[in-house]
Tab-separated table of C-alpha atoms in Angstrom:
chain	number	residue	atom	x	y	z
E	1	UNK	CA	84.584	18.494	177.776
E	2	UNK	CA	87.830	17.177	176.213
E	3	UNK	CA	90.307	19.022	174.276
E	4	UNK	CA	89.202	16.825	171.086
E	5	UNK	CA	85.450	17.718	171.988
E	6	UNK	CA	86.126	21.396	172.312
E	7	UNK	CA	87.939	21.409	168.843
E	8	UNK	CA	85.420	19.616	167.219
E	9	UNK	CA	82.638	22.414	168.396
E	10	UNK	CA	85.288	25.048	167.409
E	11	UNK	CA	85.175	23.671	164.179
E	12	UNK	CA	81.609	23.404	163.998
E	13	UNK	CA	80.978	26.860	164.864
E	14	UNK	CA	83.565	27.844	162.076
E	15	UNK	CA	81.960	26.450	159.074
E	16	UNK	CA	78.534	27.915	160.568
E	17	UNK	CA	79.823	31.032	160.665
E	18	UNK	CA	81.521	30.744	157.181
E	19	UNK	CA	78.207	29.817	155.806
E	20	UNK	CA	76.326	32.666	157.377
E	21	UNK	CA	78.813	34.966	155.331
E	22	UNK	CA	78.643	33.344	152.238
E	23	UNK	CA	74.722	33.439	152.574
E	24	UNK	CA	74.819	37.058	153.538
E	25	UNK	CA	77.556	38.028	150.462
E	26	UNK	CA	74.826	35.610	148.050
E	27	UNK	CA	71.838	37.570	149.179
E	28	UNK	CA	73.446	41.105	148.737
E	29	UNK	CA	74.370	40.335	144.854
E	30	UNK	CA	70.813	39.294	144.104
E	31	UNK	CA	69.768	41.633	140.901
E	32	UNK	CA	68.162	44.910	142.322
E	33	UNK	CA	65.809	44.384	139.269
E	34	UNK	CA	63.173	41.526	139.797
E	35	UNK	CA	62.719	38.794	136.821
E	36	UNK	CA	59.636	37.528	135.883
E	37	UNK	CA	57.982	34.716	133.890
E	38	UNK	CA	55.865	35.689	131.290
E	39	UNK	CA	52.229	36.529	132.627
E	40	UNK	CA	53.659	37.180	135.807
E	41	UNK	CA	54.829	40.510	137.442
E	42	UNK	CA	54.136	43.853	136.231
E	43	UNK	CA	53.959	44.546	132.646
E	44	UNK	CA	55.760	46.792	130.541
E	45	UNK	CA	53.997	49.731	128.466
E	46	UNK	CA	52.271	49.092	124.758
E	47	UNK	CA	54.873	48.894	121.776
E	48	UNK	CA	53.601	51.263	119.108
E	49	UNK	CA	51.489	49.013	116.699
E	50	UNK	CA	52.243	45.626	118.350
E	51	UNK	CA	48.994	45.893	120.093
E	52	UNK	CA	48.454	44.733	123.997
E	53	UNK	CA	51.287	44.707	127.197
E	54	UNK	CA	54.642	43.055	126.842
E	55	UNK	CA	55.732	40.746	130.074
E	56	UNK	CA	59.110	40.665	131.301
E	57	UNK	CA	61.272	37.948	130.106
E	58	UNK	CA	62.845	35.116	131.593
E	59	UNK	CA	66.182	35.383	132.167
E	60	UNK	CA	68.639	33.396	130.133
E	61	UNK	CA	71.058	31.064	131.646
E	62	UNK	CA	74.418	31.789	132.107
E	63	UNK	CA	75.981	28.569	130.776
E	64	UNK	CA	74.591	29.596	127.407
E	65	UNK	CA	76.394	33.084	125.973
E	66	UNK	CA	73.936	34.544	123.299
E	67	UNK	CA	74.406	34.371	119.676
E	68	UNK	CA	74.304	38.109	119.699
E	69	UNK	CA	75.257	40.904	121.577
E	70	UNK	CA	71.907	42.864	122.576
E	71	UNK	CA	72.128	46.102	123.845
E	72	UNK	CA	69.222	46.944	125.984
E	73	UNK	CA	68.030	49.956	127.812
E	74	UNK	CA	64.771	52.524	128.634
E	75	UNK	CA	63.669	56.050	127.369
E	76	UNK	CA	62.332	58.014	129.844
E	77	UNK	CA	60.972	60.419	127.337
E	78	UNK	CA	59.406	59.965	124.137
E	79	UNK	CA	61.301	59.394	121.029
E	80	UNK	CA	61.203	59.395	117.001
E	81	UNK	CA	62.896	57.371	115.057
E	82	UNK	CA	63.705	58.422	111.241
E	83	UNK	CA	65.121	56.016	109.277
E	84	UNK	CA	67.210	56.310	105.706
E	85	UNK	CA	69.929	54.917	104.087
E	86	UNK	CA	71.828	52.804	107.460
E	87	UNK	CA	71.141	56.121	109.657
E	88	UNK	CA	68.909	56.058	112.065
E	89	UNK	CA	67.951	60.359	113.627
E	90	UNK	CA	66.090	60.082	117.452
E	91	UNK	CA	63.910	63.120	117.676
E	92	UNK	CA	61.967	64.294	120.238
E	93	UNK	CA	58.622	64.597	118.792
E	94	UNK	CA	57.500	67.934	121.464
E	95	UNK	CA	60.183	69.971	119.880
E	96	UNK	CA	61.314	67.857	116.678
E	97	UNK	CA	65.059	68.307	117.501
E	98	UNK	CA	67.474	65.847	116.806
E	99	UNK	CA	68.892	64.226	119.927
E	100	UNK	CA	71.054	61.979	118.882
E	101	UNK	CA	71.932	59.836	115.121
E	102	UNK	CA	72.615	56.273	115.490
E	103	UNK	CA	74.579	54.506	112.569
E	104	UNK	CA	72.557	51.466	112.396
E	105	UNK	CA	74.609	49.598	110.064
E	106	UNK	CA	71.525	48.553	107.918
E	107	UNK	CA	69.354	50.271	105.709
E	108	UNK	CA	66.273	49.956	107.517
E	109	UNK	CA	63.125	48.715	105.731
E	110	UNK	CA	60.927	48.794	109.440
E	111	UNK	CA	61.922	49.776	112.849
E	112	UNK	CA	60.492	47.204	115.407
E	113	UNK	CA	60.107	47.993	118.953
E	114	UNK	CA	61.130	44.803	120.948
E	115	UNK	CA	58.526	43.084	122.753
E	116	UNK	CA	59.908	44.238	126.155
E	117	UNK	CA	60.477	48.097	124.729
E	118	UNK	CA	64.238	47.716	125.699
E	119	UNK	CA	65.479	47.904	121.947
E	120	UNK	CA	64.510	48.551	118.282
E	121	UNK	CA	64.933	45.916	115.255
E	122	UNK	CA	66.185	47.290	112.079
E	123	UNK	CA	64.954	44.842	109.131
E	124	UNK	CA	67.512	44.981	106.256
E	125	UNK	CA	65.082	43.440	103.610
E	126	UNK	CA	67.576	44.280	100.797
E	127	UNK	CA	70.834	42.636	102.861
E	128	UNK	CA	68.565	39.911	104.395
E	129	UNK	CA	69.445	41.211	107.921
E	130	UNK	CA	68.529	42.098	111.342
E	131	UNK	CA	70.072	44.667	113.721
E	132	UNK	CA	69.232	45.355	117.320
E	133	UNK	CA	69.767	48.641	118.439
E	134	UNK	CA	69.574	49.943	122.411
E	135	UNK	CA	67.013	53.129	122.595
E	136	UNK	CA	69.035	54.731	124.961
E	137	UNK	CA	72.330	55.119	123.278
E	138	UNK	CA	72.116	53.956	119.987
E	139	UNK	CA	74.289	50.658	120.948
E	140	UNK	CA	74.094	48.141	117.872
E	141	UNK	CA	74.681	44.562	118.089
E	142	UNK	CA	75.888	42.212	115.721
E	143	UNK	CA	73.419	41.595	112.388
E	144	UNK	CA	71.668	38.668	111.901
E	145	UNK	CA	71.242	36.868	108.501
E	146	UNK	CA	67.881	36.080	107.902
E	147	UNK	CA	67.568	35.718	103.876
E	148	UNK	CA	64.421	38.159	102.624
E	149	UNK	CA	63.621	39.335	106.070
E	150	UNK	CA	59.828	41.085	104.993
E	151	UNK	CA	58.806	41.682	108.901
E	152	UNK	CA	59.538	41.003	112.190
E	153	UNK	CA	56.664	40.363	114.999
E	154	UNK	CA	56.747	39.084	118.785
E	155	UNK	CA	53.937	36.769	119.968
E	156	UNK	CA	51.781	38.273	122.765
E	157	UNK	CA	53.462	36.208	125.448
E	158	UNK	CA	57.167	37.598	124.373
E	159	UNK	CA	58.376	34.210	123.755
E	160	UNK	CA	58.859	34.006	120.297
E	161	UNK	CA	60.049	36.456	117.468
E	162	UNK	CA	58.218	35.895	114.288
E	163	UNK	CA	60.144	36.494	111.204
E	164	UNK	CA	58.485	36.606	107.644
E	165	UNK	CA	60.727	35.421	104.917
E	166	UNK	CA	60.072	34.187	101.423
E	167	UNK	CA	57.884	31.214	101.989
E	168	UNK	CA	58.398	30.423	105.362
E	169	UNK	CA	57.746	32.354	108.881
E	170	UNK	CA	60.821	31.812	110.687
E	171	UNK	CA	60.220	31.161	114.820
E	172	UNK	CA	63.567	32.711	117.091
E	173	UNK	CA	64.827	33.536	120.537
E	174	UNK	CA	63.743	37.123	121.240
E	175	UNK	CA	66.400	38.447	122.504
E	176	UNK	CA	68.903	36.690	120.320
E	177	UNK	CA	67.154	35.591	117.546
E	178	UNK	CA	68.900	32.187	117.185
E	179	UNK	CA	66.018	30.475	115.412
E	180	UNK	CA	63.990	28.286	116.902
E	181	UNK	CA	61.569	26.730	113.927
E	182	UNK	CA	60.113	27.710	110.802
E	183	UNK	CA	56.559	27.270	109.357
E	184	UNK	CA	56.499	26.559	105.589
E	185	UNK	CA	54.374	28.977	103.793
E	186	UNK	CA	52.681	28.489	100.608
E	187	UNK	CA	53.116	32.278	98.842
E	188	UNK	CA	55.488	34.818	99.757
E	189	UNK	CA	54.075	37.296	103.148
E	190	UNK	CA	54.834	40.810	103.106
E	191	UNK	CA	52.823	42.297	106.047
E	192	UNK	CA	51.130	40.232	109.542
E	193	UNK	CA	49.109	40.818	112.328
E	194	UNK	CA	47.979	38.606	115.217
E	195	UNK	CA	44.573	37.223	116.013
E	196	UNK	CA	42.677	38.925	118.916
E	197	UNK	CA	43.581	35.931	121.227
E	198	UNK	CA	47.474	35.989	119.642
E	199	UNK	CA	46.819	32.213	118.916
E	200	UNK	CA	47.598	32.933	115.292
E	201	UNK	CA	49.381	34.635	112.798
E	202	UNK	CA	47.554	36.277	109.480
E	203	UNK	CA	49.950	37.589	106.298
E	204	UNK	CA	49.381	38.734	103.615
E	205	UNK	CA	51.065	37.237	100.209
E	206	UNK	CA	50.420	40.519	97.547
E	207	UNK	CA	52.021	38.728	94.275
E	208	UNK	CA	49.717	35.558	95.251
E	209	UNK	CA	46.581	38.083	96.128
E	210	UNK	CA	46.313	35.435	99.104
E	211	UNK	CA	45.700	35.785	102.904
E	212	UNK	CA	47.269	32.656	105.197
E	213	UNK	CA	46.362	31.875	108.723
E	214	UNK	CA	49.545	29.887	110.958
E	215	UNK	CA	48.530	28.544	113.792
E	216	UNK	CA	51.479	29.789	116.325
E	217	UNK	CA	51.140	26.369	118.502
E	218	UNK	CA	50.937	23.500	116.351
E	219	UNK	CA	52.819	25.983	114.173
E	220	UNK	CA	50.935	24.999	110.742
E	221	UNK	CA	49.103	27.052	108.189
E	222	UNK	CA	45.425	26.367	108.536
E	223	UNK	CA	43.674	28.564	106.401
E	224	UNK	CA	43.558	30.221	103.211
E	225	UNK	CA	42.004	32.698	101.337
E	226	UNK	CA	42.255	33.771	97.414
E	227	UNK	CA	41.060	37.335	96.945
E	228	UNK	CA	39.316	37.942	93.767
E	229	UNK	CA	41.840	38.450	90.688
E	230	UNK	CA	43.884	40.821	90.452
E	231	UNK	CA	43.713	41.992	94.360
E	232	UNK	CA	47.335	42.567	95.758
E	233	UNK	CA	46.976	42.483	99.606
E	234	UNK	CA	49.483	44.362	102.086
E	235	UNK	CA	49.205	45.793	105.433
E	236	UNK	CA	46.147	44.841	107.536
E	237	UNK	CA	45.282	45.264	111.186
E	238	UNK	CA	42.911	43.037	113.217
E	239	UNK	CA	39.983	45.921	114.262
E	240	UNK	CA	39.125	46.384	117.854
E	241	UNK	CA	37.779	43.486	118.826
E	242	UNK	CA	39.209	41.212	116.826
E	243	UNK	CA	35.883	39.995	114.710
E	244	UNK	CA	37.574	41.157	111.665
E	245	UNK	CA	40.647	41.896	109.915
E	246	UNK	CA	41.046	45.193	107.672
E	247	UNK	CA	43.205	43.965	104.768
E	248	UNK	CA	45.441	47.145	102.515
E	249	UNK	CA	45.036	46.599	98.703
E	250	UNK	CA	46.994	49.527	97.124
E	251	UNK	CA	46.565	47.934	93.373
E	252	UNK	CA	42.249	47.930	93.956
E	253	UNK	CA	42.604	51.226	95.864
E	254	UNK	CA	40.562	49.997	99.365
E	255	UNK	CA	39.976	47.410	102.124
E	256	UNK	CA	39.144	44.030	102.283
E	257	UNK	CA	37.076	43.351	104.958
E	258	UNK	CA	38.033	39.249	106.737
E	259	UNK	CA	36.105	37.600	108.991
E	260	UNK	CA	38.455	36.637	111.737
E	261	UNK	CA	37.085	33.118	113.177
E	262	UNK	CA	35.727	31.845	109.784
E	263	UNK	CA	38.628	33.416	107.813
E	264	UNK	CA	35.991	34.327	104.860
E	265	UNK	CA	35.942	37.834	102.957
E	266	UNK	CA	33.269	40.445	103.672
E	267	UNK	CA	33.494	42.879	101.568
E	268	UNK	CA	35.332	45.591	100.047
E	269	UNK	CA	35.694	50.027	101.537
E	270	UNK	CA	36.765	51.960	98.638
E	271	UNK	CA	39.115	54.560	99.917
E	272	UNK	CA	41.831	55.696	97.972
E	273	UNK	CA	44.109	55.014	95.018
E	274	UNK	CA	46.927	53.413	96.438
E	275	UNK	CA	46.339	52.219	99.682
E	276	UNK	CA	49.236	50.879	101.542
E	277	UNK	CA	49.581	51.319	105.329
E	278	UNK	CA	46.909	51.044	108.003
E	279	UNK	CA	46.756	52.764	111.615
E	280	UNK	CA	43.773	51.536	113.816
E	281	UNK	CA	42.548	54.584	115.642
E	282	UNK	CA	43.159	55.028	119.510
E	283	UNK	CA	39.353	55.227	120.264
E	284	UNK	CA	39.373	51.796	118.239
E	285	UNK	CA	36.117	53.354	115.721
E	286	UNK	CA	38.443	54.322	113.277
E	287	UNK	CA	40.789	52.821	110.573
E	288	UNK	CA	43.370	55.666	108.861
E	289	UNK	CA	44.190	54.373	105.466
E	290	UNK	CA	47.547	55.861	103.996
E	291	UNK	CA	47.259	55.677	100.455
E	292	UNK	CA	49.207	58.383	98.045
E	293	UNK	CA	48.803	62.160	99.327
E	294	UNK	CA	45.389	61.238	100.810
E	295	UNK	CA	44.565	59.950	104.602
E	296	UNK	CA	41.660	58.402	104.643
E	297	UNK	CA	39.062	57.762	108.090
E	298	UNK	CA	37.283	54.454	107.720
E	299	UNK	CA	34.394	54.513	110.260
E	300	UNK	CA	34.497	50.653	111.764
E	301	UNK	CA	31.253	49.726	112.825
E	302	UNK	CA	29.612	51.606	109.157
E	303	UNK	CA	32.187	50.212	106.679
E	304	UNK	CA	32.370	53.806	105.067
E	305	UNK	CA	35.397	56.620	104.562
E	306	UNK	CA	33.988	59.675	106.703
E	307	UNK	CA	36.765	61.958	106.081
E	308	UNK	CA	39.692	62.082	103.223
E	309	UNK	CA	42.285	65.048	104.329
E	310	UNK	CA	45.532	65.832	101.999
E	311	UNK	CA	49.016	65.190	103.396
E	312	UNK	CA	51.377	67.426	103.097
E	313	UNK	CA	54.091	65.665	101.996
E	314	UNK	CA	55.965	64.657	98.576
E	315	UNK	CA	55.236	60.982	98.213
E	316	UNK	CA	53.925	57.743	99.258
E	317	UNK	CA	53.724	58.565	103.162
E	318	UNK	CA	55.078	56.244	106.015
E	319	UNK	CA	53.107	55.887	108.943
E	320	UNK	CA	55.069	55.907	112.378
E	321	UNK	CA	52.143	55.306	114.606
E	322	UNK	CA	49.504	57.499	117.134
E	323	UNK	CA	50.760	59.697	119.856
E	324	UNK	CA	50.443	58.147	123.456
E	325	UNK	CA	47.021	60.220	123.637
E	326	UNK	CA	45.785	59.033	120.135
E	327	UNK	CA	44.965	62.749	118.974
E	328	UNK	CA	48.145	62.369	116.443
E	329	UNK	CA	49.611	60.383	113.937
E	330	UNK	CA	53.038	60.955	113.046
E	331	UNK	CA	54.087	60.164	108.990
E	332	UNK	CA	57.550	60.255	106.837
E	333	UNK	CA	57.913	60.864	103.307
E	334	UNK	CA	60.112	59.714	100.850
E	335	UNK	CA	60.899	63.709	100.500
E	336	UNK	CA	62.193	64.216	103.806
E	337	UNK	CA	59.563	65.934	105.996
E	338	UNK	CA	58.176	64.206	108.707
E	339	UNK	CA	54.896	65.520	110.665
E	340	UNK	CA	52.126	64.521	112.550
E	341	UNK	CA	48.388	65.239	111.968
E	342	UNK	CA	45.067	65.952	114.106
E	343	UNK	CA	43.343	62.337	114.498
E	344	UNK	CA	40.441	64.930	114.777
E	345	UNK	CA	40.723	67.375	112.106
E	346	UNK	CA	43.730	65.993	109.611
E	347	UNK	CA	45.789	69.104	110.166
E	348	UNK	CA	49.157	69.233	110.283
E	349	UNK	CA	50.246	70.023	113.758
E	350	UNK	CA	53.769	70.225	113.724
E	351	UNK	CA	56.478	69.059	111.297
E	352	UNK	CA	60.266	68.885	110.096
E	353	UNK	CA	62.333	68.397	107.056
E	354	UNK	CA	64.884	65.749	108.276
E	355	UNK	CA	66.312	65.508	104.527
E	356	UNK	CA	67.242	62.313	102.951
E	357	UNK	CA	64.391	59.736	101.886
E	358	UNK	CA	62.976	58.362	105.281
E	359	UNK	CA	62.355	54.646	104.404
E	360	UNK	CA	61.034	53.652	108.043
E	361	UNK	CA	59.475	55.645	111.765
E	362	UNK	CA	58.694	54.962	115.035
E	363	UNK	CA	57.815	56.228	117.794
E	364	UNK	CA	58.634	54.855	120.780
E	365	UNK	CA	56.854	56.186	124.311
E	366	UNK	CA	58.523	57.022	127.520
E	367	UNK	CA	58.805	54.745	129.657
């Protein structure tokens, strides 16, 4: 071989062996954490009141630096989360000590567990806001203007975050909640829940006494329904099984009973003066209606209240949701104390007087 052939193979095995390191540095910087598409890979634990598994999300693309800083993170352990004023107190709900308070920079209306459980949403509806906030350190990103922000939701799939607003249901990124689209509503929504296939969206408009349906892929309202006059509808759940929904009406002192796939009203469960929040039972029979200083148990299948037990507290009670077990729910009061209550029995089974007015809870399970 020739001096010019022998170079040109040293040369060749030079860049080979240059590309074998690069390869070898590429493949040792891959992410120790694998990234999925949604419905794919393993998914993450139920969000307290979101209903059904959250997929992991895709990963965003470098080139494009989000809106908003995010801070993201995992609980191993369970935690509460006591709202007032723009201070947020963690406490662990086995011993009810504070672990840590969190300055949320909002005065939080609802706390919203992300749809991948990696941070909390703090919906400012007096500042038109929203604030992410990391559940393991109590990291805060930058707010987000969204004018009249009544609730925040995340479709099934983790794709979307739905945002109610006066008249409209906004559509953003997830994660950064640069907005995406907005549906035109004809009242103003207060409360939502998804249909049992997460194809659509049902509010509730209480100054309008009117339910709307938004179809979440041709986003467009397709449905409507009037309740009869002088009905102000709030919260509402879709029950187990998703033939109905259970509509809130605080003002008529009950529920309003939907039919899901023809969107038509059923009927009406007296329950309680002042019915405002709903809580659908972990053994999915049961409906607990907050409403005043009286939980009531709506039995599913009958249509009836089988049990009315007394809260303890001083005030309009907010619910929090159900202990990973269902046998407790966990309530706030405008007064302060926040406890949790036998699903069984309505006792109280352990409580705390945080102080201030608690405006918003949640708990949040372990991962």
């Amino acid at each position: 071989m020739t001096g010019e052939g022998r170079r040109a193979r040293a040369a060749v095995f030079r860049v080979a062996a240059a590309l074998a390191v690069t390869c070898g540095v590429l493949v040792g910087c891959e992410s120790p954490v694998p990234f999925y598409r949604p419905g794919q890979g393993s998914p993450d634990g139920p969000a307290i009141g979101l209903g059904g598994p959250a997929p992991y999300l895709p990963p965003r693309p470098e080139s494009v630096p989000p809106a908003v800083p995010v801070p993201a993170g995992r609980v191993a352990t369970s935690r509460l989360y006591v709202a007032h004023g723009r201070v947020i107190d963690v406490l662990d709900p086995g011993t009810l000590q504070v672990m840590e308070r969190v300055r949320a920079g909002a005065a939080a209306a609802r706390i919203v567990p992300s749809s991948d459980s990696r941070r909390l949403w703090v919906v400012d509806r007096a500042h038109g806001v929203l604030v992410a906030v990391g559940v393991d350190g109590g990291e805060r990103g930058r707010p987000v203007r969204v004018k009249g922000a009544a609730g925040l939701y995340f479709t099934r799939d983790g794709r979307d975050a739905l945002v109610l607003s006066p008249r409209r249901l906004g559509v953003r990124d997830p994660v950064t909640m640069r907005a995406r689209a907005a549906v035109p509503l004809p009242c103003a929504a207060g409360h939502a829940d998804f249909t049992a296939d997460g194809s659509a969206l049902v509010a509730t408009c209480p100054s309008a006494g009117t339910l709307v349906r938004v179809d979440l892929t041709g986003r467009r309202v397709t449905g409507t329904i009037r309740l009869p006059r002088g009905a102000r509808p709030g919260d509402l759940r879709s029950a187990p099984g998703g033939a109905v929904f259970h509509v809130a009406d605080p003002a008529a002192g009950g529920l309003w009973v939907v039919d899901a796939r023809r969107f038509v009203p059923l009927g009406f469960v007296p329950t309680e003066p002042g019915a405002r929040s709903l809580v659908v039972g972990g053994d999915g029979r049961r409906v607990f209606v907050v409403g005043g200083d009286v939980l009531a148990v709506v039995d599913v299948g009958g249509g009836r209240v089988v049990s009315r037990w007394p809260l303890p507290g001083r005030g309009p009670a907010t619910p929090g949701g159900l202990s990973p077990d269902g046998s407790a729910l966990w309530l706030a009061d405008p007064g302060g104390l926040v406890y949790a209550v036998s699903t069984r029995t309505g006792s109280v089974l352990r409580k705390v007087d945080v102080g201030g007015r608690p405006a918003a809870l949640c708990l949040q399970p372990g991962s």
